Tab-separated table of C-alpha atoms and ligand atoms in Angstrom:
chain	number	residue	atom	x	y	z
A	1	MET	CA	282.938	209.780	193.873
A	2	PRO	CA	286.176	208.019	192.767
A	3	GLU	CA	285.713	205.411	190.022
A	4	ILE	CA	284.929	201.835	190.953
A	5	ARG	CA	284.118	198.895	188.720
A	6	GLN	CA	280.499	197.774	188.687
A	7	ASN	CA	279.021	194.616	190.094
A	8	GLU	CA	275.588	193.435	189.096
A	9	LYS	CA	274.892	191.894	192.493
A	10	ILE	CA	275.817	194.942	194.633
A	11	SER	CA	274.891	198.611	194.189
A	12	HIS	CA	275.976	201.670	196.071
A	13	ARG	CA	275.063	205.335	196.469
A	14	ILE	CA	275.709	208.284	198.749
A	15	GLU	CA	272.908	210.216	200.485
A	16	GLY	CA	274.198	212.975	202.822
A	17	PRO	CA	276.466	211.368	205.445
A	18	PHE	CA	275.345	207.850	204.468
A	19	PHE	CA	277.180	205.492	202.072
A	20	ILE	CA	274.493	202.918	201.181
A	21	ILE	CA	275.560	199.519	199.903
A	22	GLN	CA	272.701	197.202	198.737
A	23	LEU	CA	272.800	193.538	197.803
A	24	ILE	CA	270.580	193.195	194.763
A	25	ASN	CA	270.521	189.608	193.716
A	26	PRO	CA	267.439	188.183	195.601
A	27	ASP	CA	266.917	185.304	193.124
A	28	ASN	CA	269.746	183.310	194.678
A	29	LEU	CA	269.138	184.847	198.071
A	30	ASN	CA	272.001	187.299	197.713
A	31	ALA	CA	274.710	184.619	197.826
A	32	LEU	CA	278.113	186.061	197.006
A	33	GLU	CA	281.075	184.683	195.105
A	34	GLY	CA	284.638	185.440	196.187
A	35	GLU	CA	284.904	188.327	193.796
A	36	ASP	CA	281.671	189.838	195.135
A	37	TYR	CA	283.072	189.748	198.701
A	38	ILE	CA	286.184	191.521	197.411
A	39	TYR	CA	283.979	194.116	195.707
A	40	LEU	CA	282.104	194.668	198.965
A	41	GLY	CA	285.415	195.254	200.630
A	42	GLU	CA	286.427	197.685	197.926
A	43	LEU	CA	283.158	199.636	198.555
A	44	LEU	CA	283.835	199.765	202.255
A	45	GLU	CA	287.253	201.226	201.483
A	46	LEU	CA	285.661	203.805	199.226
A	47	ALA	CA	283.344	204.860	202.069
A	48	ASP	CA	286.310	204.882	204.426
A	49	LYS	CA	288.144	207.358	202.265
A	50	ASN	CA	285.223	209.710	201.646
A	51	PRO	CA	285.423	212.636	204.155
A	52	ASP	CA	281.678	213.468	203.742
A	53	VAL	CA	280.602	209.942	204.784
A	54	TYR	CA	279.956	209.052	208.473
A	55	PHE	CA	277.789	205.969	208.270
A	56	THR	CA	278.084	202.956	205.987
A	57	ILE	CA	274.695	201.267	205.658
A	58	LEU	CA	274.316	197.663	204.504
A	59	GLN	CA	270.940	196.900	202.872
A	60	SER	CA	269.755	193.887	200.973
A	61	SER	CA	266.700	192.829	198.885
A	62	GLY	CA	264.154	190.037	198.813
A	63	ARG	CA	263.612	187.523	201.607
A	64	PHE	CA	267.207	186.872	202.656
A	65	PHE	CA	269.917	189.318	203.661
A	66	SER	CA	272.501	186.921	202.217
A	67	SER	CA	272.830	183.111	201.995
A	68	GLY	CA	276.636	183.378	202.227
A	69	ALA	CA	279.286	181.967	199.891
A	70	ASP	CA	277.767	180.981	196.491
A	71	PHE	CA	278.285	177.260	196.048
A	72	LYS	CA	278.602	177.786	192.281
A	73	GLY	CA	281.603	180.079	192.966
A	74	ILE	CA	283.114	177.389	195.213
A	75	ALA	CA	282.688	174.816	192.499
A	76	LYS	CA	284.403	177.151	190.083
A	77	ALA	CA	287.337	177.617	192.439
A	78	GLN	CA	287.570	173.875	192.797
A	79	GLU	CA	287.848	173.379	189.073
A	80	ASP	CA	290.438	176.116	188.844
A	81	ASN	CA	293.340	173.837	187.972
A	82	GLY	CA	295.279	176.256	185.822
A	83	ALA	CA	299.052	175.958	185.668
A	84	LYS	CA	299.234	179.049	187.886
A	85	TYR	CA	298.804	176.877	191.066
A	86	ALA	CA	301.724	174.735	192.023
A	87	SER	CA	299.644	172.928	194.663
A	88	GLU	CA	296.304	172.658	196.429
A	89	THR	CA	297.762	174.878	199.189
A	90	SER	CA	298.626	177.523	196.548
A	91	LYS	CA	295.144	177.310	195.143
A	92	TRP	CA	293.297	177.758	198.349
A	93	LEU	CA	295.656	180.490	199.568
A	94	SER	CA	294.417	182.454	196.568
A	95	ASN	CA	290.779	181.363	196.421
A	96	PHE	CA	290.098	181.288	200.184
A	97	VAL	CA	292.759	182.803	202.436
A	98	ALA	CA	293.569	185.987	200.605
A	99	ARG	CA	289.931	186.900	199.921
A	100	ASN	CA	288.534	186.040	203.298
A	101	VAL	CA	291.281	187.741	205.218
A	102	TYR	CA	290.922	190.853	203.049
A	103	VAL	CA	287.165	191.344	203.419
A	104	THR	CA	287.250	190.533	207.154
A	105	ASP	CA	290.083	193.026	207.652
A	106	VAL	CA	288.253	195.823	205.844
A	107	PHE	CA	285.230	195.325	208.051
A	108	ILE	CA	287.290	195.108	211.246
A	109	LYS	CA	289.208	198.367	210.542
A	110	HIS	CA	286.305	200.304	208.976
A	111	SER	CA	286.371	203.843	210.447
A	112	LYS	CA	282.727	204.817	209.697
A	113	VAL	CA	279.734	203.595	211.764
A	114	LEU	CA	278.513	200.351	210.183
A	115	VAL	CA	274.730	199.855	210.213
A	116	CYS	CA	273.056	196.673	209.053
A	117	CYS	CA	269.472	196.686	207.817
A	118	LEU	CA	268.722	193.046	208.485
A	119	ASN	CA	265.805	192.263	206.241
A	120	GLY	CA	266.053	188.441	206.536
A	121	PRO	CA	268.419	185.577	207.417
A	122	ALA	CA	272.174	185.803	206.844
A	123	ILE	CA	274.428	182.735	206.602
A	124	GLY	CA	278.123	181.967	206.617
A	125	LEU	CA	280.690	184.651	205.744
A	126	SER	CA	277.808	187.200	205.123
A	127	ALA	CA	276.497	186.436	208.713
A	128	ALA	CA	280.045	186.967	209.993
A	129	LEU	CA	280.061	190.442	208.407
A	130	VAL	CA	276.659	191.235	209.969
A	131	ALA	CA	278.237	190.345	213.361
A	132	LEU	CA	281.028	192.874	212.638
A	133	CYS	CA	278.424	195.729	212.205
A	134	ASP	CA	278.134	198.363	214.968
A	135	ILE	CA	274.263	198.676	214.869
A	136	VAL	CA	271.731	196.185	213.526
A	137	TYR	CA	268.057	196.822	212.881
A	138	SER	CA	265.709	194.006	211.892
A	139	MET	CA	262.795	193.994	209.535
A	140	ASN	CA	260.803	191.474	211.657
A	141	ASP	CA	261.266	188.486	213.875
A	142	LYS	CA	261.960	186.005	210.937
A	143	VAL	CA	265.646	187.055	210.872
A	144	TYR	CA	268.355	184.621	211.969
A	145	LEU	CA	272.107	184.270	211.674
A	146	LEU	CA	273.528	180.801	210.714
A	147	TYR	CA	277.161	179.859	210.835
A	148	PRO	CA	277.059	176.363	209.323
A	149	PHE	CA	280.747	175.680	209.674
A	150	ALA	CA	280.273	172.235	211.374
A	151	ASN	CA	277.864	171.150	208.559
A	152	LEU	CA	280.385	172.276	205.835
A	153	GLY	CA	283.655	170.965	207.193
A	154	LEU	CA	284.911	174.480	208.047
A	155	VAL	CA	285.861	176.443	211.153
A	156	THR	CA	284.919	179.924	212.365
A	157	GLU	CA	285.807	182.732	209.932
A	158	GLY	CA	285.216	186.428	209.485
A	159	GLY	CA	286.195	187.114	213.126
A	160	THR	CA	283.370	185.021	214.493
A	161	ALA	CA	285.545	183.340	217.070
A	162	ILE	CA	285.577	186.762	218.771
A	163	SER	CA	282.454	188.525	217.567
A	164	LEU	CA	280.011	185.783	218.482
A	165	PRO	CA	281.094	185.232	222.051
A	166	LEU	CA	281.342	188.983	222.439
A	167	LYS	CA	277.835	189.677	221.174
A	168	PHE	CA	275.962	186.546	222.238
A	169	GLY	CA	277.989	185.078	225.080
A	170	ALA	CA	280.401	182.208	225.071
A	171	ASN	CA	278.110	179.314	225.957
A	172	THR	CA	275.394	180.259	223.572
A	173	THR	CA	278.014	180.591	220.886
A	174	TYR	CA	279.467	177.110	221.649
A	175	GLU	CA	275.974	175.527	221.643
A	176	ARG	CA	274.895	177.144	218.314
A	177	LEU	CA	278.210	176.529	216.525
A	178	MET	CA	278.803	172.989	217.720
A	179	PHE	CA	275.344	171.799	216.704
A	180	ASN	CA	274.974	174.012	213.652
A	181	LYS	CA	271.937	175.833	214.966
A	182	PRO	CA	270.925	179.366	214.005
A	183	PHE	CA	271.216	182.414	216.284
A	184	ASN	CA	267.457	183.166	216.034
A	185	TYR	CA	265.558	186.352	216.770
A	186	ASP	CA	265.048	185.488	220.489
A	187	ILE	CA	268.817	185.113	221.038
A	188	MET	CA	269.485	188.267	219.131
A	189	THR	CA	267.054	190.352	221.174
A	190	LYS	CA	268.101	188.760	224.550
A	191	SER	CA	271.608	189.872	223.864
A	192	ALA	CA	270.522	193.265	222.586
A	193	PHE	CA	272.146	192.559	219.201
A	194	ILE	CA	269.128	194.086	217.490
A	195	SER	CA	268.469	197.753	218.368
A	196	LYS	CA	264.948	197.890	216.889
A	197	ASN	CA	262.569	195.542	215.132
A	198	PHE	CA	260.540	197.387	212.426
A	199	ASN	CA	257.849	194.594	212.403
A	200	MET	CA	257.345	194.780	208.638
A	201	PRO	CA	256.198	191.962	206.413
A	202	SER	CA	258.948	189.843	204.729
A	203	SER	CA	257.670	190.759	201.277
A	204	ASN	CA	258.497	194.497	201.825
A	205	THR	CA	262.294	194.908	202.022
A	206	GLU	CA	262.260	198.114	199.935
A	207	ALA	CA	259.811	199.689	202.288
A	208	PHE	CA	261.919	198.575	205.282
A	209	ASN	CA	265.066	200.043	203.737
A	210	ALA	CA	263.307	203.285	202.986
A	211	GLU	CA	261.714	203.604	206.409
A	212	LEU	CA	264.965	202.814	208.224
A	213	LEU	CA	266.941	205.392	206.211
A	214	LYS	CA	264.288	208.002	206.895
A	215	GLU	CA	264.616	207.240	210.573
A	216	LEU	CA	268.441	207.419	210.486
A	217	LYS	CA	268.257	210.795	208.687
A	218	GLY	CA	266.103	212.055	211.583
A	219	LYS	CA	268.420	210.582	214.245
A	220	VAL	CA	271.551	212.331	212.905
A	221	GLU	CA	269.963	215.764	212.707
A	222	GLY	CA	271.866	218.286	214.674
A	223	LEU	CA	274.644	215.896	215.685
A	224	TYR	CA	278.315	216.829	215.332
A	225	LEU	CA	279.198	213.788	213.169
A	226	PRO	CA	282.965	213.884	213.650
A	227	SER	CA	282.187	212.952	217.324
A	228	CYS	CA	280.487	209.783	216.083
A	229	LEU	CA	283.696	208.740	214.246
A	230	GLY	CA	285.799	209.686	217.267
A	231	MET	CA	283.595	207.470	219.470
A	232	LYS	CA	283.701	204.638	216.891
A	233	LYS	CA	287.499	204.858	217.029
A	234	LEU	CA	287.604	204.535	220.821
A	235	LEU	CA	284.921	201.886	221.039
A	236	LYS	CA	286.783	199.843	218.321
A	237	SER	CA	289.979	200.076	220.231
A	238	ASN	CA	288.564	197.659	222.865
A	239	HIS	CA	288.880	194.651	220.514
A	240	ILE	CA	290.768	195.610	217.388
A	241	GLY	CA	293.911	193.798	218.462
A	242	SER	CA	292.084	190.531	219.171
A	243	PHE	CA	290.133	190.762	215.861
A	244	ASN	CA	293.333	191.307	213.891
A	245	GLU	CA	294.903	188.274	215.484
A	246	ILE	CA	291.847	185.957	215.079
A	247	ASN	CA	291.480	186.943	211.383
A	248	SER	CA	294.842	185.495	210.619
A	249	MET	CA	294.370	182.405	212.923
A	250	GLU	CA	290.986	181.577	211.442
A	251	VAL	CA	292.067	181.582	207.822
A	252	ASN	CA	295.216	179.637	208.543
A	253	GLU	CA	293.286	176.961	210.477
A	254	SER	CA	290.662	176.756	207.698
A	255	LEU	CA	293.208	176.391	204.949
A	256	LYS	CA	293.960	172.830	206.057
A	257	TYR	CA	290.262	171.935	205.645
A	258	TRP	CA	290.113	173.393	202.122
A	259	VAL	CA	293.317	171.553	201.094
A	260	ASP	CA	291.951	168.286	202.539
A	261	GLY	CA	288.774	168.842	200.456
A	262	GLU	CA	285.993	168.150	202.935
A	263	PRO	CA	284.278	171.595	202.449
A	264	LEU	CA	284.270	170.987	198.672
A	265	ARG	CA	282.532	167.669	199.097
A	266	ARG	CA	279.975	169.209	201.341
A	267	PHE	CA	279.365	172.390	199.254
A	268	SER	CA	278.759	170.153	196.250
A	269	GLN	CA	276.130	168.163	198.258
A	270	LEU	CA	274.544	171.440	199.233
A	271	GLY	CA	274.429	172.581	195.581
A	272	SER	CA	272.807	169.289	194.480
A	273	LYS	CA	270.356	169.529	197.418
A	274	GLN	CA	271.655	166.277	198.969
A	275	ARG	CA	272.655	168.238	202.013
A	276	LYS	CA	270.610	170.733	204.022
A	277	HIS	CA	271.091	172.926	207.023
A	278	ARG	CA	268.837	172.258	209.993
A	279	LEU	CA	267.000	175.487	210.653
B	1	CO8	N1	274.857	179.728	196.678
B	1	CO8	C1	274.216	179.697	195.473
B	1	CO8	N2	272.907	179.645	195.328
B	1	CO8	C2	272.204	179.699	196.451
B	1	CO8	C3	272.700	179.760	197.690
B	1	CO8	C4	274.165	179.794	197.868
B	1	CO8	N3	274.802	179.892	198.999
B	1	CO8	N4	271.752	179.792	198.646
B	1	CO8	C5	270.569	179.745	197.990
B	1	CO8	N5	270.852	179.668	196.654
B	1	CO8	C6	269.815	179.541	195.594
B	1	CO8	C7	269.249	178.187	195.488
B	1	CO8	O1	270.129	177.251	194.749
B	1	CO8	C8	267.985	178.414	194.827
B	1	CO8	O2	268.154	178.573	193.433
B	1	CO8	P1	267.166	177.834	192.446
B	1	CO8	O3	265.794	178.559	192.624
B	1	CO8	O4	267.715	178.117	191.041
B	1	CO8	O5	267.104	176.414	192.790
B	1	CO8	C9	267.495	179.773	195.388
B	1	CO8	O6	268.747	180.351	195.819
B	1	CO8	C10	266.591	179.664	196.545
B	1	CO8	O7	267.151	178.812	197.484
B	1	CO8	P2	266.313	177.579	198.132
B	1	CO8	O8	265.342	177.064	197.186
B	1	CO8	O9	267.342	176.573	198.729
B	1	CO8	O10	265.526	178.366	199.359
B	1	CO8	P3	265.073	177.707	200.810
B	1	CO8	O11	264.322	178.805	201.383
B	1	CO8	O12	264.484	176.349	200.629
B	1	CO8	O13	266.493	177.523	201.571
B	1	CO8	C11	268.618	178.203	202.441
B	1	CO8	C12	267.296	178.616	201.903
B	1	CO8	C13	268.461	177.472	203.773
B	1	CO8	C14	269.435	179.446	202.621
B	1	CO8	C15	269.334	177.229	201.430
B	1	CO8	O14	269.318	177.773	200.120
B	1	CO8	C16	270.790	176.943	201.771
B	1	CO8	O15	271.070	176.209	202.661
B	1	CO8	N6	271.768	177.676	201.010
B	1	CO8	C17	273.119	177.494	201.262
B	1	CO8	C18	273.583	178.412	202.389
B	1	CO8	C19	275.104	178.173	202.786
B	1	CO8	O16	275.389	177.139	203.229
B	1	CO8	N7	275.955	179.069	202.342
B	1	CO8	C20	277.341	179.049	202.582
B	1	CO8	C21	277.711	179.402	203.986
B	1	CO8	S1	279.431	179.103	204.401
B	1	CO8	C22	280.193	180.565	204.003
B	1	CO8	O17	279.637	181.525	203.577
B	1	CO8	C23	281.673	180.585	204.216
B	1	CO8	C24	282.331	180.089	202.955
B	1	CO8	C25	283.756	180.585	202.842
B	1	CO8	C26	284.224	180.765	201.412
B	1	CO8	C27	284.449	182.223	201.142
B	1	CO8	C28	285.226	182.430	199.869
B	1	CO8	C29	285.642	183.851	199.778
């Protein structure tokens, strides 16, 4: 495998045709800082370039898949007043736009089949990445996806202006986003977003990951795997143009909000537990 720097919150390994990426920071519910999202993107690129890899598997640990952007990382970015930034616009182009557009782009254009092992809830940008996966399996019915943009002074990101209406329907998407409500298990099953519920207890994520991987190994036996990549390419062609366009539109729209400062005020309230999401 080519060299890649290490990250203590994200591990990776290869097993046969599977490139397995695991979030391994359950103590803060697998929240990710900007640099972690970039690292995740770099791992996807590594999987993309490896000719022996056909499936990229996203696993997590603990009770949450990922609670999204780490509010400590956002606070760090806010305090980042080094001389290198000529203005607030310049600061947020670097700390938000460039990072967000990169990780979203890597997911949108990924050539291997993206499988998400959804062990628990996912929030924000992480939930956006889950919605960009090709196949999602759930550990049990406690899973949900929350896009708390209205509560945080943000707008859709990570391609969600397209992926959510596509996968859950336009009106359900409007209703959930406008009133900051989660896409719960019922919504996910009604829209066939989840392919299988493994019905395992929330305390047992490692067993879920292992069981699911075993099942996937069985499912790919005897298949001609280049056909899978050929089909992914064709299926992806349905929406790739729209995703590319929305990725740019979303970050440019969001930039105004970051420069104005409302998300910072709200993230700081979240960090000090003065603000909560309604679940
Ligand atoms: N960042 C940092 N720490 C977190 C986060 C987070 N996002 N989420 C949870 N934690 C920590 C908590 O602070 C807590 O730590 P400690 O035990 O030291 O107090 C621990 O994880 C457990 O969390 P809770 O006690 O709060 O657990 P609950 O079960 O009561 O609540 C929730 C779970 C509902 C997930 C709650 O923790 C929460 O609301 N977290 C924030 C979720 C959130 O809003 N994330 C941001 C989403 S927006 C987004 O991702 C887009 C941002 C774009 C910027 C991208 C830059 C590249």
